[in-house]
Amino acid sequence: MALKVLVLGADGYCGWAAALYLSARGFDVVASDNYVRRDTWDRYQLRGYTSHIAQGNEPLYPVRPAHERLVTWQRVSGRQVHFIRAELESYEQVQALLEETGPDAVVHFAEQRSAPFSNLSPQHALETLKNNTFSTYNLLEAISRIDPEIHLVKLGTMGEYGYTPHEDFIEEGSIDFPKRPASPYHMTKCMDSIALEMMRRIYRLRVTDLHQGVVYGISTEETAMHPDLHNRFDYDGIWGTVINRFSAQALVGEPLTIYGAGGQSRGIISLQDAVRCIELAILHPPAPGDMVVRNQITEIRSVQEIALHVAAACERLGVQVETRYCYNPRLENENHGLKVHFGGFVKIGLEPHSLEETLAKSDLPFLMQFRNAIRPDLLSNQTIADWRKRHA
Amino acid sequence: MALKVLVLGADGYCGWAAALYLSARGFDVVASDNYVRRDTWDRYQLRGYTSHIAQGNEPLYPVRPAHERLVTWQRVSGRQVHFIRAELESYEQVQALLEETGPDAVVHFAEQRSAPFSNLSPQHALETLKNNTFSTYNLLEAISRIDPEIHLVKLGTMGEYGYTPHEDFIEEGSIDFPKRPASPYHMTKCMDSIALEMMRRIYRLRVTDLHQGVVYGISTEETAMHPDLHNRFDYDGIWGTVINRFSAQALVGEPLTIYGAGGQSRGIISLQDAVRCIELAILHPPAPGDMVVRNQITEIRSVQEIALHVAAACERLGVQVETRYCYNPRLENENHGLKVHFGGFVKIGLEPHSLEETLAKSDLPFLMQFRNAIRPDLLSNQTIADWRKRHA
């Protein structure tokens, strides 16, 4: 019988792609989301709090709510993914969700995932703190009470170890390797890890903690099957990570803006590899009481190297690209390598794709279609989340 | 000029004693509390949530709200301690409190401090998670924005390292020594430590993290000055720690109930030593960007040893005492030593008092006055927070 997988945060960038990928591979998928991002966060706003920040994000092309897109998915693929709207900050709703679905595995993408968002104001930090730690804690509580056999696959981040990494190699699989978060968002992921470690130890839960790197890439085989299945593409300073922002800048003829010296390195992974990692994690559940930590990256690249790859892919499409060094709103070491062990997923079956290949074959040709819709004003709003400028 | 110290959680057991102690020693003290414990938590209830647990706690003798007791303090000591009611879960209130008072140091006792309380239900765990992590994070945010020179003295717990400790000695001063919390309460303290470490590093704050052991003892020189200044004494299964519970059992002629084998060890400290530690911590602020971790205990005792000392002190007062081994509601190793380095406070001036001395000279003679008010029904409610019995 097919494994039943509950994908939380299924309206988001990774969650959507993972839900379809798993469904296509024969898993019995149930998708859930609270739509808080499209309802409030996309405008940098908060639940129950009026933000002073008027500016908002807008996706490059319309992306319908997950439950509507899943109707198309069923038509196109013949596979049904049931959708349940649920608020994971509520213990009662988490319990009901697990009781209703009875999953073998839960994949938890349903957290506020932007470091700049968490730095917009103290209230944005608190919203991130509540959303992320409450959802993870509630899942652990509910699993421990309902069925400790349920495997929790939780998305953490390589950023738990810090932008300016340790001298030593960052180990793979270590629960106790020192954490050095550098934003409220990263802090919440470290806090989640504390909850995961405790609850698996006390209640003998099966927990996988994925330290995911920066995910790039727009399409997977599944999201490319129909325009209504497209994944969201963020390129603004709050939600868009560096590869997306560079791609958008290149296509509107603006210089790629490198924050600071550009020597800062990031662990990265393509979306297609990331969803395969989720599948591999599900297929390799830890023993009861174990917590498996996996570093979910396939390459380490400096910001400068990323700019070079984006420029090269654009030039193949006939688009000339400049780069410019500019003010860095983050507090970080701008010249550092990143020493990370990350062979674990390859050992259990991952066949990684490269940044170069993904940009040239998939991402930039896809984005060219929407070139005229890119809003240059969204490219320049990164400094509203400035790590350095603080005032009471 | 006197150092200005803001004591948060000043209506509580440690906060009240610390506020008076610091005031008596010439510090310019401002006291604050939100009174949530007396308003809701004492009945095991929650803000905005109706608990199914009807039973409630009751202090052994009336303890008026801190702002009323401070009127007596001024009359008795001639020293003024200003009181401000504030809700630290609100960033705006934390900012206003710091701006209004302009302290040199902030002592943060204002957290939900009971592991059994945090285990009463998932909602009690979430209340603890919110109250503790929000208050600490808000203080760090506000200090970083208003005045990074303010020294934050934050109460953590030895329990961050676990009830069943590591093979190795627990270091003193290490930020990265592995944490193994064993209740939602302890988990939140570990999460706080993550926030402290990050914010001091990014914004160059001065942070002291005190890993306090189990505090025992009722009176300090200051609280003993007038009946209206008495500190609260909890002896129920939720708020009363083991030494208080044993003392109350002994005085009503019930056997001292040792959970499990009784070989489990705890780091302990008397209240009079604990408030002196707070003074010493304030007088030794870390450099900007530094986080000093101090293990705030003076002795290590097994639960069996504690029972023996309580029995011995009672027998001197003519009270015969039995002990009984019973069901342990906690999940823990019941026979372990505790290897901890904790000489730091002695090096900077602490002269510790022993458990034996404090019980015999101060606590049990004091409690004898209220012997007839002890409610045996409160002594037997510990199993309502059972680590083992879980159901959805």
Coordinates of C-alpha atoms in Angstrom, one line a residue, chain A residues 26 117 133 180 219 221 280 290 298 319 331 368 383:
Chain A
G26 CA 2.6 7.2 -6.1
F117 CA 10.9 39.2 6.8
T133 CA 8.1 27.2 17.1
R180 CA 25.2 30.3 15.3
S219 CA 10.0 24.2 -12.2
E221 CA 8.6 18.0 -14.1
L280 CA 14.6 9.9 0.1
D290 CA 16.3 8.6 16.7
T298 CA 24.4 19.8 -3.4
V319 CA 21.0 39.0 -22.7
L331 CA 25.8 41.6 9.1
M368 CA 12.1 34.8 -20.4
T383 CA 17.2 47.4 2.4

